[in-house]
Short mmCIF file of N, CA and C in Angstrom, two decimals:
data_model
loop_
_atom_site.label_atom_id
_atom_site.label_comp_id
_atom_site.label_asym_id
_atom_site.label_seq_id
_atom_site.Cartn_x
_atom_site.Cartn_y
_atom_site.Cartn_z
N MET A 1423 -64.34 45.57 26.17
CA MET A 1423 -64.44 43.72 25.49
C MET A 1423 -63.16 43.41 25.62
N LYS A 1424 -63.27 42.26 26.41
CA LYS A 1424 -61.92 41.23 26.08
C LYS A 1424 -61.50 41.10 24.56
N SER A 1425 -60.35 40.83 24.38
CA SER A 1425 -59.42 40.32 23.26
C SER A 1425 -60.36 39.06 22.64
N LYS A 1426 -60.20 38.31 23.42
CA LYS A 1426 -60.67 36.78 23.23
C LYS A 1426 -62.41 36.96 22.74
N LYS A 1427 -63.01 37.96 23.32
CA LYS A 1427 -64.57 37.78 23.13
C LYS A 1427 -64.74 38.47 21.59
N ILE A 1428 -64.05 39.25 20.86
CA ILE A 1428 -64.09 39.87 20.12
C ILE A 1428 -63.35 39.00 18.77
N ASP A 1429 -62.66 38.44 19.36
CA ASP A 1429 -62.11 37.24 18.50
C ASP A 1429 -63.08 36.21 18.10
N GLU A 1430 -64.33 35.81 19.16
CA GLU A 1430 -65.15 34.74 19.01
C GLU A 1430 -66.20 35.81 18.57
N LEU A 1431 -66.66 36.56 18.49
CA LEU A 1431 -67.75 37.91 17.59
C LEU A 1431 -66.99 37.45 16.15
N ILE A 1432 -66.17 37.79 15.98
CA ILE A 1432 -65.03 37.54 14.52
C ILE A 1432 -65.20 36.45 14.01
N ALA A 1433 -65.17 35.40 14.30
CA ALA A 1433 -65.63 34.03 14.17
C ALA A 1433 -66.73 33.83 13.87
N LYS A 1434 -68.01 34.73 14.88
CA LYS A 1434 -69.03 34.50 14.35
C LYS A 1434 -69.47 35.20 12.87
N ILE A 1435 -68.83 36.17 12.94
CA ILE A 1435 -69.45 36.64 11.48
C ILE A 1435 -69.01 35.66 10.71
N LYS A 1436 -68.53 35.02 10.62
CA LYS A 1436 -67.81 33.98 9.40
C LYS A 1436 -68.84 32.51 9.27
N SER A 1437 -69.72 32.40 10.69
CA SER A 1437 -70.47 31.71 11.08
C SER A 1437 -71.52 31.02 9.43
N ASP A 1438 -72.12 30.17 10.24
CA ASP A 1438 -73.30 29.57 8.45
C ASP A 1438 -74.29 30.17 8.73
N THR A 1439 -75.16 30.90 9.72
CA THR A 1439 -76.60 31.41 9.27
C THR A 1439 -76.30 32.97 9.70
N TRP A 1440 -77.19 33.46 9.24
CA TRP A 1440 -77.22 34.93 8.68
C TRP A 1440 -77.50 35.71 10.05
N ASP A 1441 -78.07 34.92 10.66
CA ASP A 1441 -78.29 35.51 12.05
C ASP A 1441 -77.25 35.74 13.12
N GLU A 1442 -76.16 34.50 12.95
CA GLU A 1442 -75.12 34.75 14.22
C GLU A 1442 -74.07 35.66 13.44
N LYS A 1443 -74.34 35.76 12.15
CA LYS A 1443 -73.53 36.90 11.01
C LYS A 1443 -73.96 38.51 12.00
N ARG A 1444 -75.22 38.37 11.66
CA ARG A 1444 -75.63 40.06 11.84
C ARG A 1444 -75.64 40.17 13.58
N ILE A 1445 -75.74 39.59 14.14
CA ILE A 1445 -75.64 39.64 15.85
C ILE A 1445 -74.21 39.82 16.40
N ALA A 1446 -73.31 38.77 15.87
CA ALA A 1446 -71.83 39.42 15.83
C ALA A 1446 -71.52 40.57 15.60
N GLY A 1447 -72.33 41.33 14.34
CA GLY A 1447 -71.42 42.47 13.81
C GLY A 1447 -72.31 43.67 14.40
N ASN A 1448 -73.62 42.96 15.25
CA ASN A 1448 -73.95 44.42 15.49
C ASN A 1448 -73.46 44.37 17.12
N ALA A 1449 -72.90 43.34 17.56
CA ALA A 1449 -71.92 43.45 19.01
C ALA A 1449 -70.36 44.10 18.83
N LEU A 1450 -70.01 43.70 17.54
CA LEU A 1450 -69.05 44.07 16.93
C LEU A 1450 -69.05 45.75 17.31
N ALA A 1451 -69.71 46.06 16.17
CA ALA A 1451 -70.31 47.66 16.29
C ALA A 1451 -70.33 48.40 17.64
N LEU A 1452 -70.47 48.06 18.57
CA LEU A 1452 -70.18 48.52 20.46
C LEU A 1452 -69.28 49.15 20.65
N VAL A 1453 -68.32 48.34 19.87
CA VAL A 1453 -66.98 47.98 20.22
C VAL A 1453 -65.84 48.41 19.04
N PRO A 1454 -66.20 50.12 19.14
CA PRO A 1454 -65.52 50.40 17.41
C PRO A 1454 -64.26 50.60 18.40
N THR A 1455 -63.54 49.85 18.69
CA THR A 1455 -61.89 50.09 18.54
C THR A 1455 -61.15 49.84 17.39
N PRO A 1456 -59.76 50.58 17.09
CA PRO A 1456 -58.80 50.16 16.07
C PRO A 1456 -58.93 48.85 15.55
N LYS A 1457 -58.80 47.82 16.39
CA LYS A 1457 -58.75 46.40 16.47
C LYS A 1457 -59.75 46.01 15.58
N VAL A 1458 -60.94 45.98 15.94
CA VAL A 1458 -61.89 46.04 15.62
C VAL A 1458 -62.19 46.35 14.24
N VAL A 1459 -62.06 47.72 14.13
CA VAL A 1459 -62.32 48.13 12.71
C VAL A 1459 -61.30 47.11 11.85
N MET A 1460 -60.27 47.17 11.82
CA MET A 1460 -59.42 46.68 11.00
C MET A 1460 -59.62 45.12 10.97
N ALA A 1461 -60.17 44.22 11.94
CA ALA A 1461 -60.78 43.27 11.77
C ALA A 1461 -61.93 42.96 10.97
N LEU A 1462 -62.60 44.16 11.04
CA LEU A 1462 -63.64 43.85 10.11
C LEU A 1462 -63.41 44.12 8.59
N VAL A 1463 -62.74 45.21 8.59
CA VAL A 1463 -62.11 45.55 7.01
C VAL A 1463 -61.58 44.33 6.53
N SER A 1464 -60.66 43.45 6.85
CA SER A 1464 -59.71 42.29 6.60
C SER A 1464 -61.20 41.38 6.20
N LEU A 1465 -62.21 41.39 6.70
CA LEU A 1465 -63.74 40.59 5.99
C LEU A 1465 -63.98 40.95 4.70
N LEU A 1466 -63.74 42.37 4.64
CA LEU A 1466 -64.18 43.08 3.53
C LEU A 1466 -64.05 41.88 1.82
N TYR A 1467 -62.44 41.17 2.14
CA TYR A 1467 -62.09 40.61 1.80
C TYR A 1467 -62.57 39.40 1.35
N SER A 1468 -63.59 38.32 2.05
CA SER A 1468 -64.38 37.57 2.25
C SER A 1468 -65.09 37.26 0.78
N ASP A 1469 -64.90 35.79 0.53
CA ASP A 1469 -65.44 34.95 -0.52
C ASP A 1469 -67.32 35.12 -0.30
N ASN A 1470 -67.13 35.14 0.28
CA ASN A 1470 -68.87 35.06 1.17
C ASN A 1470 -69.49 36.28 1.15
N VAL A 1471 -70.39 36.51 0.77
CA VAL A 1471 -71.43 37.88 0.36
C VAL A 1471 -72.19 38.00 1.66
N ASP A 1472 -72.66 37.03 2.25
CA ASP A 1472 -73.31 37.31 3.52
C ASP A 1472 -72.15 38.03 4.76
N VAL A 1473 -71.16 37.32 4.78
CA VAL A 1473 -70.11 38.18 5.40
C VAL A 1473 -69.95 39.14 5.30
N ARG A 1474 -69.17 39.81 3.98
CA ARG A 1474 -69.20 40.99 3.48
C ARG A 1474 -70.25 42.05 4.17
N ASN A 1475 -72.04 41.18 3.65
CA ASN A 1475 -73.10 42.38 4.07
C ASN A 1475 -72.79 42.44 5.75
N ALA A 1476 -72.95 41.67 6.49
CA ALA A 1476 -72.51 41.49 8.10
C ALA A 1476 -71.57 42.45 8.39
N THR A 1477 -70.22 42.75 7.95
CA THR A 1477 -69.23 43.39 8.07
C THR A 1477 -69.74 44.76 7.69
N ALA A 1478 -70.42 44.87 6.38
CA ALA A 1478 -70.78 46.17 5.84
C ALA A 1478 -71.32 47.18 6.96
N LEU A 1479 -72.22 46.56 7.59
CA LEU A 1479 -73.17 46.58 8.18
C LEU A 1479 -72.87 47.17 9.86
N ALA A 1480 -71.75 45.99 10.08
CA ALA A 1480 -70.89 46.51 11.42
C ALA A 1480 -70.76 48.06 11.28
N LEU A 1481 -69.84 47.80 10.28
CA LEU A 1481 -69.15 49.45 9.73
C LEU A 1481 -69.96 50.36 9.54
N ARG A 1482 -70.92 50.65 8.90
CA ARG A 1482 -71.78 51.31 8.92
C ARG A 1482 -72.44 52.31 10.29
N LYS A 1483 -72.25 51.43 11.48
CA LYS A 1483 -72.37 51.48 12.35
C LYS A 1483 -71.81 52.49 13.12
N ILE A 1484 -70.21 51.63 13.16
CA ILE A 1484 -69.17 52.39 13.80
C ILE A 1484 -68.74 53.50 12.95
N ARG A 1485 -68.66 53.79 11.74
CA ARG A 1485 -68.54 55.14 11.20
C ARG A 1485 -67.42 55.36 11.09
N SER A 1486 -66.17 54.63 11.05
CA SER A 1486 -64.94 54.98 10.94
C SER A 1486 -64.10 55.30 9.84
N LYS A 1487 -63.63 56.60 9.71
CA LYS A 1487 -62.98 56.91 8.51
C LYS A 1487 -61.95 56.24 7.98
N LYS A 1488 -61.73 55.31 8.87
CA LYS A 1488 -60.52 54.50 8.34
C LYS A 1488 -61.28 53.24 7.14
N ALA A 1489 -62.59 52.84 7.24
CA ALA A 1489 -63.26 51.62 6.47
C ALA A 1489 -63.46 52.56 5.35
N VAL A 1490 -63.49 53.34 5.28
CA VAL A 1490 -63.79 54.14 4.05
C VAL A 1490 -63.31 53.58 2.16
N PRO A 1491 -62.26 53.76 2.43
CA PRO A 1491 -61.18 53.27 1.26
C PRO A 1491 -61.50 51.95 1.25
N PHE A 1492 -61.43 51.16 2.05
CA PHE A 1492 -61.67 49.61 2.08
C PHE A 1492 -63.07 49.62 1.10
N LEU A 1493 -64.46 49.87 1.99
CA LEU A 1493 -65.54 49.92 1.55
C LEU A 1493 -65.29 50.36 -0.15
N ILE A 1494 -64.98 51.26 -0.47
CA ILE A 1494 -64.53 51.71 -1.72
C ILE A 1494 -63.87 50.71 -2.58
N GLU A 1495 -63.00 50.45 -2.08
CA GLU A 1495 -62.31 49.02 -2.81
C GLU A 1495 -63.15 47.69 -3.32
N ALA A 1496 -63.97 47.76 -1.87
CA ALA A 1496 -64.89 45.96 -2.16
C ALA A 1496 -65.88 46.61 -3.32
N ILE A 1497 -66.45 47.51 -3.06
CA ILE A 1497 -67.34 47.98 -4.11
C ILE A 1497 -66.42 47.84 -5.90
N LYS A 1498 -65.49 48.29 -6.20
CA LYS A 1498 -65.03 48.23 -7.14
C LYS A 1498 -64.16 47.05 -7.51
N ARG A 1499 -64.01 45.88 -6.79
CA ARG A 1499 -63.69 44.90 -6.64
C ARG A 1499 -64.74 43.91 -7.73
N PRO A 1500 -64.14 43.50 -9.08
CA PRO A 1500 -65.12 42.75 -9.97
C PRO A 1500 -65.91 41.69 -9.46
N ARG A 1501 -65.38 40.63 -8.39
CA ARG A 1501 -66.37 39.82 -8.22
C ARG A 1501 -67.50 39.89 -7.36
N ASN A 1502 -67.33 41.03 -6.75
CA ASN A 1502 -68.40 41.67 -5.94
C ASN A 1502 -69.66 42.47 -6.86
N LYS A 1503 -69.46 42.53 -8.00
CA LYS A 1503 -69.98 43.74 -8.75
C LYS A 1503 -71.57 43.44 -8.30
N ASP A 1504 -72.19 42.51 -8.47
CA ASP A 1504 -73.52 41.94 -8.22
C ASP A 1504 -74.01 42.21 -7.00
N HIS A 1505 -73.29 42.59 -5.94
CA HIS A 1505 -73.27 42.22 -4.38
C HIS A 1505 -72.57 43.54 -3.83
N ILE A 1506 -73.40 44.72 -4.34
CA ILE A 1506 -72.48 45.95 -3.36
C ILE A 1506 -73.46 46.88 -3.02
N GLY A 1507 -74.47 46.45 -3.01
CA GLY A 1507 -75.93 47.30 -2.47
C GLY A 1507 -75.84 47.79 -1.10
N THR A 1508 -75.16 46.59 -0.46
CA THR A 1508 -75.02 46.69 1.02
C THR A 1508 -73.72 47.41 1.24
N LEU A 1509 -72.61 47.35 0.36
CA LEU A 1509 -71.44 47.78 0.94
C LEU A 1509 -71.55 49.54 0.42
N VAL A 1510 -72.45 49.64 -0.52
CA VAL A 1510 -72.78 51.48 -0.96
C VAL A 1510 -73.68 52.27 0.32
N TYR A 1511 -74.87 51.21 1.04
CA TYR A 1511 -75.61 51.48 1.78
C TYR A 1511 -74.75 52.11 3.01
N ALA A 1512 -73.68 51.31 3.46
CA ALA A 1512 -72.54 51.89 4.83
C ALA A 1512 -71.95 52.92 4.49
N LEU A 1513 -71.92 52.97 2.99
CA LEU A 1513 -71.20 54.23 3.18
C LEU A 1513 -71.84 55.62 3.30
N GLU A 1514 -73.30 55.74 3.58
CA GLU A 1514 -74.06 56.80 3.86
C GLU A 1514 -73.70 57.52 5.02
N THR A 1515 -73.54 56.67 6.07
CA THR A 1515 -72.96 57.31 7.59
C THR A 1515 -71.52 57.54 7.63
N HIS A 1516 -70.43 57.61 6.51
CA HIS A 1516 -68.99 57.63 6.06
C HIS A 1516 -68.66 59.32 5.44
N ASP A 1517 -67.89 59.62 5.90
CA ASP A 1517 -67.56 60.94 5.05
C ASP A 1517 -66.99 60.33 3.45
N CYS A 1518 -67.37 60.56 2.55
CA CYS A 1518 -67.23 60.30 0.95
C CYS A 1518 -66.80 61.50 0.47
N SER A 1519 -66.20 62.31 0.96
CA SER A 1519 -65.96 63.47 0.31
C SER A 1519 -64.77 63.79 -0.61
N LYS A 1520 -64.31 62.53 -0.45
CA LYS A 1520 -62.86 62.22 -1.44
C LYS A 1520 -62.98 61.61 -2.34
N TYR A 1521 -64.38 61.03 -2.66
CA TYR A 1521 -64.89 60.05 -3.68
C TYR A 1521 -65.77 60.58 -4.32
N PHE A 1522 -65.79 61.35 -4.70
CA PHE A 1522 -67.00 62.31 -5.64
C PHE A 1522 -67.16 61.30 -6.62
N LEU A 1523 -65.89 61.22 -7.67
CA LEU A 1523 -66.51 60.33 -8.56
C LEU A 1523 -66.90 59.00 -8.48
N GLU A 1524 -66.68 58.49 -7.74
CA GLU A 1524 -66.99 57.13 -7.18
C GLU A 1524 -68.24 57.16 -6.71
N ILE A 1525 -68.56 57.96 -6.09
CA ILE A 1525 -70.47 58.16 -6.00
C ILE A 1525 -70.93 58.15 -7.27
N ILE A 1526 -70.42 59.16 -7.73
CA ILE A 1526 -71.19 59.87 -9.24
C ILE A 1526 -71.35 58.20 -9.84
N LYS A 1527 -70.17 57.52 -10.23
CA LYS A 1527 -70.56 56.28 -10.98
C LYS A 1527 -71.73 55.36 -10.38
N LEU A 1528 -71.33 55.09 -9.07
CA LEU A 1528 -72.84 54.65 -8.03
C LEU A 1528 -74.34 55.04 -8.29
N ALA A 1529 -73.92 56.76 -8.07
CA ALA A 1529 -75.04 56.97 -8.60
C ALA A 1529 -75.93 56.94 -9.96
N LEU A 1530 -75.57 56.33 -10.67
CA LEU A 1530 -75.41 56.10 -12.43
C LEU A 1530 -75.87 55.02 -12.51
N SER A 1531 -75.84 54.03 -11.49
CA SER A 1531 -76.09 52.44 -11.26
C SER A 1531 -77.31 51.75 -11.62
N VAL A 1532 -77.63 50.99 -12.60
CA VAL A 1532 -78.71 50.78 -12.82
C VAL A 1532 -79.43 49.63 -11.69
N ARG A 1533 -78.72 49.19 -10.85
CA ARG A 1533 -79.38 49.21 -9.74
C ARG A 1533 -79.63 49.69 -8.82
N PRO A 1534 -81.41 49.55 -8.63
CA PRO A 1534 -81.90 50.78 -7.88
C PRO A 1534 -81.60 51.30 -6.60
N PHE A 1535 -81.29 49.84 -5.70
CA PHE A 1535 -80.59 49.93 -4.42
C PHE A 1535 -79.19 51.11 -4.05
N VAL A 1536 -78.38 50.26 -4.96
CA VAL A 1536 -77.34 50.99 -5.31
C VAL A 1536 -77.49 52.63 -5.72
N SER A 1537 -78.04 53.07 -6.59
CA SER A 1537 -78.10 54.33 -6.95
C SER A 1537 -78.78 55.16 -5.78
N ALA A 1538 -79.92 54.38 -5.11
CA ALA A 1538 -80.39 55.23 -4.01
C ALA A 1538 -79.66 55.62 -3.23
N SER A 1539 -78.70 54.42 -2.67
CA SER A 1539 -77.60 54.74 -1.77
C SER A 1539 -76.97 56.17 -1.91
N ALA A 1540 -76.21 56.07 -3.29
CA ALA A 1540 -75.52 56.78 -3.70
C ALA A 1540 -75.77 58.39 -3.78
N VAL A 1541 -77.35 58.22 -4.12
CA VAL A 1541 -77.59 59.46 -4.61
C VAL A 1541 -78.19 60.19 -2.99
N THR A 1542 -77.93 59.54 -2.32
CA THR A 1542 -78.37 59.61 -0.70
C THR A 1542 -77.29 60.24 -0.13
N ILE A 1543 -76.05 59.74 -0.45
CA ILE A 1543 -74.31 60.18 -0.30
C ILE A 1543 -74.44 61.42 -0.80
N LEU A 1544 -74.70 61.69 -2.49
CA LEU A 1544 -74.18 62.79 -2.55
C LEU A 1544 -75.33 63.99 -1.97
N THR A 1545 -76.46 63.70 -2.06
CA THR A 1545 -77.38 64.70 -1.44
C THR A 1545 -77.32 65.14 0.17
N LYS A 1546 -76.72 64.42 0.92
CA LYS A 1546 -76.47 64.65 2.43
C LYS A 1546 -75.70 65.18 2.76
N GLN A 1547 -74.24 64.84 1.91
CA GLN A 1547 -72.71 64.98 2.15
C GLN A 1547 -72.09 65.97 1.32
N GLY A 1548 -71.21 66.94 2.01
CA GLY A 1548 -70.23 67.99 1.32
C GLY A 1548 -69.34 67.19 0.34
N PHE A 1549 -68.81 67.91 -0.68
CA PHE A 1549 -67.63 67.17 -1.65
C PHE A 1549 -66.98 68.72 -1.97
N TRP A 1550 -66.01 67.92 -2.09
CA TRP A 1550 -65.03 69.14 -2.56
C TRP A 1550 -64.30 68.55 -3.91
N MET A 1551 -64.91 69.60 -5.05
CA MET A 1551 -64.28 68.78 -6.34
C MET A 1551 -64.15 69.98 -6.89
N LYS A 1552 -63.63 69.75 -8.11
CA LYS A 1552 -62.61 71.00 -8.79
C LYS A 1552 -63.94 71.04 -10.36
N ASN A 1553 -63.80 71.86 -11.17
CA ASN A 1553 -64.52 71.84 -12.25
C ASN A 1553 -64.05 70.91 -13.29
N LYS A 1554 -62.79 70.25 -12.77
CA LYS A 1554 -62.89 69.10 -14.26
C LYS A 1554 -63.27 68.03 -13.75
N ASP A 1555 -63.51 68.12 -12.28
CA ASP A 1555 -64.47 66.53 -11.53
C ASP A 1555 -65.92 66.69 -12.20
N VAL A 1556 -66.25 67.56 -12.29
CA VAL A 1556 -67.89 68.20 -12.43
C VAL A 1556 -67.89 67.49 -14.04
N ASP A 1557 -66.65 68.03 -14.66
CA ASP A 1557 -66.99 67.95 -15.96
C ASP A 1557 -66.98 66.49 -16.66
N LYS A 1558 -65.56 65.94 -15.52
CA LYS A 1558 -65.90 64.11 -15.54
C LYS A 1558 -67.41 63.49 -15.48
N ALA A 1559 -67.86 64.15 -14.25
CA ALA A 1559 -68.91 63.31 -14.35
C ALA A 1559 -70.10 64.12 -15.27
N LEU A 1560 -69.98 64.84 -15.80
CA LEU A 1560 -71.03 65.37 -16.66
C LEU A 1560 -70.82 64.08 -17.84
N LYS A 1561 -69.65 63.92 -18.14
CA LYS A 1561 -69.66 62.73 -19.14
C LYS A 1561 -69.45 61.57 -18.86
N LEU A 1562 -69.59 61.14 -17.38
CA LEU A 1562 -70.18 59.54 -17.05
C LEU A 1562 -71.74 59.73 -16.98
N LEU A 1563 -72.34 60.85 -16.89
CA LEU A 1563 -73.77 61.01 -17.00
C LEU A 1563 -73.90 60.96 -18.82
N ASN A 1564 -73.69 61.57 -19.35
CA ASN A 1564 -73.93 61.42 -20.89
C ASN A 1564 -73.34 60.09 -21.38
N ASN A 1565 -72.55 59.00 -20.93
CA ASN A 1565 -72.31 57.80 -21.32
C ASN A 1565 -73.39 57.00 -20.76
N ALA A 1566 -73.87 57.12 -19.41
CA ALA A 1566 -75.10 56.69 -19.35
C ALA A 1566 -76.46 56.50 -19.80
N ILE A 1567 -76.70 57.94 -20.48
CA ILE A 1567 -77.64 57.77 -21.40
C ILE A 1567 -77.88 57.40 -22.29
N LEU A 1568 -76.72 57.67 -23.56
CA LEU A 1568 -76.13 56.58 -24.61
C LEU A 1568 -76.58 55.30 -24.43
N LYS A 1569 -76.16 54.73 -23.30
CA LYS A 1569 -76.32 53.48 -22.71
C LYS A 1569 -77.40 52.87 -22.41
N GLY A 1570 -78.31 54.06 -22.53
CA GLY A 1570 -80.10 53.64 -21.81
C GLY A 1570 -79.95 53.79 -20.32
N ASN A 1571 -78.78 53.56 -19.76
CA ASN A 1571 -78.88 53.16 -18.20
C ASN A 1571 -79.45 54.05 -17.26
N ILE A 1572 -79.89 55.10 -17.81
CA ILE A 1572 -80.84 56.16 -16.66
C ILE A 1572 -81.96 56.69 -17.65
N GLU A 1573 -83.11 57.04 -16.76
CA GLU A 1573 -84.20 57.28 -17.49
C GLU A 1573 -84.24 58.66 -17.72
N ALA A 1574 -84.71 59.69 -18.56
CA ALA A 1574 -84.66 61.07 -19.08
C ALA A 1574 -85.33 61.75 -17.85
N ASP A 1575 -86.03 61.19 -16.79
CA ASP A 1575 -86.73 62.37 -15.97
C ASP A 1575 -85.18 62.23 -14.98
N LYS A 1576 -84.73 61.23 -13.97
CA LYS A 1576 -83.80 60.79 -13.58
C LYS A 1576 -82.28 61.99 -14.08
N SER A 1577 -82.03 61.69 -15.57
CA SER A 1577 -81.05 62.41 -16.16
C SER A 1577 -80.45 63.96 -15.94
N SER A 1578 -82.05 64.50 -15.81
CA SER A 1578 -82.23 66.04 -16.19
C SER A 1578 -82.33 66.28 -14.69
N ASP A 1579 -82.66 65.60 -13.62
CA ASP A 1579 -82.41 66.51 -12.24
C ASP A 1579 -80.60 66.10 -11.90
N PHE A 1580 -80.49 64.76 -12.35
CA PHE A 1580 -78.70 64.67 -12.18
C PHE A 1580 -78.05 65.54 -13.06
N LYS A 1581 -78.27 66.21 -14.32
CA LYS A 1581 -77.58 67.20 -15.08
C LYS A 1581 -77.70 68.41 -13.74
N ALA A 1582 -78.81 68.77 -13.70
CA ALA A 1582 -78.99 70.30 -12.81
C ALA A 1582 -78.41 69.90 -11.44
N TYR A 1583 -78.52 68.88 -11.05
CA TYR A 1583 -77.24 68.39 -9.27
C TYR A 1583 -76.46 69.23 -10.12
N LEU A 1584 -75.69 68.40 -11.03
CA LEU A 1584 -74.08 68.26 -11.55
C LEU A 1584 -73.74 70.07 -11.89
N MET A 1585 -74.64 70.76 -12.69
CA MET A 1585 -74.22 72.07 -13.14
C MET A 1585 -74.19 72.59 -12.23
N GLY A 1586 -75.67 72.87 -11.38
CA GLY A 1586 -75.34 73.29 -9.88
C GLY A 1586 -73.98 73.49 -9.30
N LEU A 1587 -73.50 71.91 -8.98
CA LEU A 1587 -72.11 72.12 -8.60
C LEU A 1587 -71.02 73.08 -9.29
N TYR A 1588 -71.23 73.11 -10.69
CA TYR A 1588 -70.07 73.37 -11.39
C TYR A 1588 -70.12 74.96 -11.27
N GLU A 1589 -71.61 75.43 -11.28
CA GLU A 1589 -71.96 76.80 -11.06
C GLU A 1589 -71.39 77.53 -9.66
N ASP A 1590 -71.54 76.85 -8.58
CA ASP A 1590 -71.45 76.98 -6.94
C ASP A 1590 -69.62 77.38 -6.92
N GLU A 1591 -68.84 76.54 -7.97
CA GLU A 1591 -67.59 76.80 -8.04
C GLU A 1591 -66.94 77.79 -8.77
N LYS A 1592 -67.40 78.72 -9.38
CA LYS A 1592 -67.06 79.55 -10.16
C LYS A 1592 -66.95 80.87 -9.34
#
């Protein structure tokens, strides 16, 4: 795809309608060049939630490992806190093995879609962590329980998962 066409599609992601954003993102996902990935990554900084979502969906399809730290950063940005579901969903197709604690925090989210995507990442991807990381994850879980952010049945399953990781490392 020519550079001019890529620039046109990037502009369409910034358009007024969701359909134009989605179609442009899908078209860009078919051209997973470094230029396209970096152009999409820059759109994660948009003030427009639909631009960020269309961008995240395109990055999900592209599966570039270069996008992961930018998706994580966008998820952590305070102004995005109420609109991170699609960003987390995009991570499902990426290697998140370096982001164990970040994914744990997302799995403990009170937002069901965010939590479900993070749990999918935890169960389908391999993570390399140390006992101290599992200890930190257990502390995060205990804090979520104390705050009432997690249901009892989910917390026991989550604790069993974490304990299994701890025991596997010994």
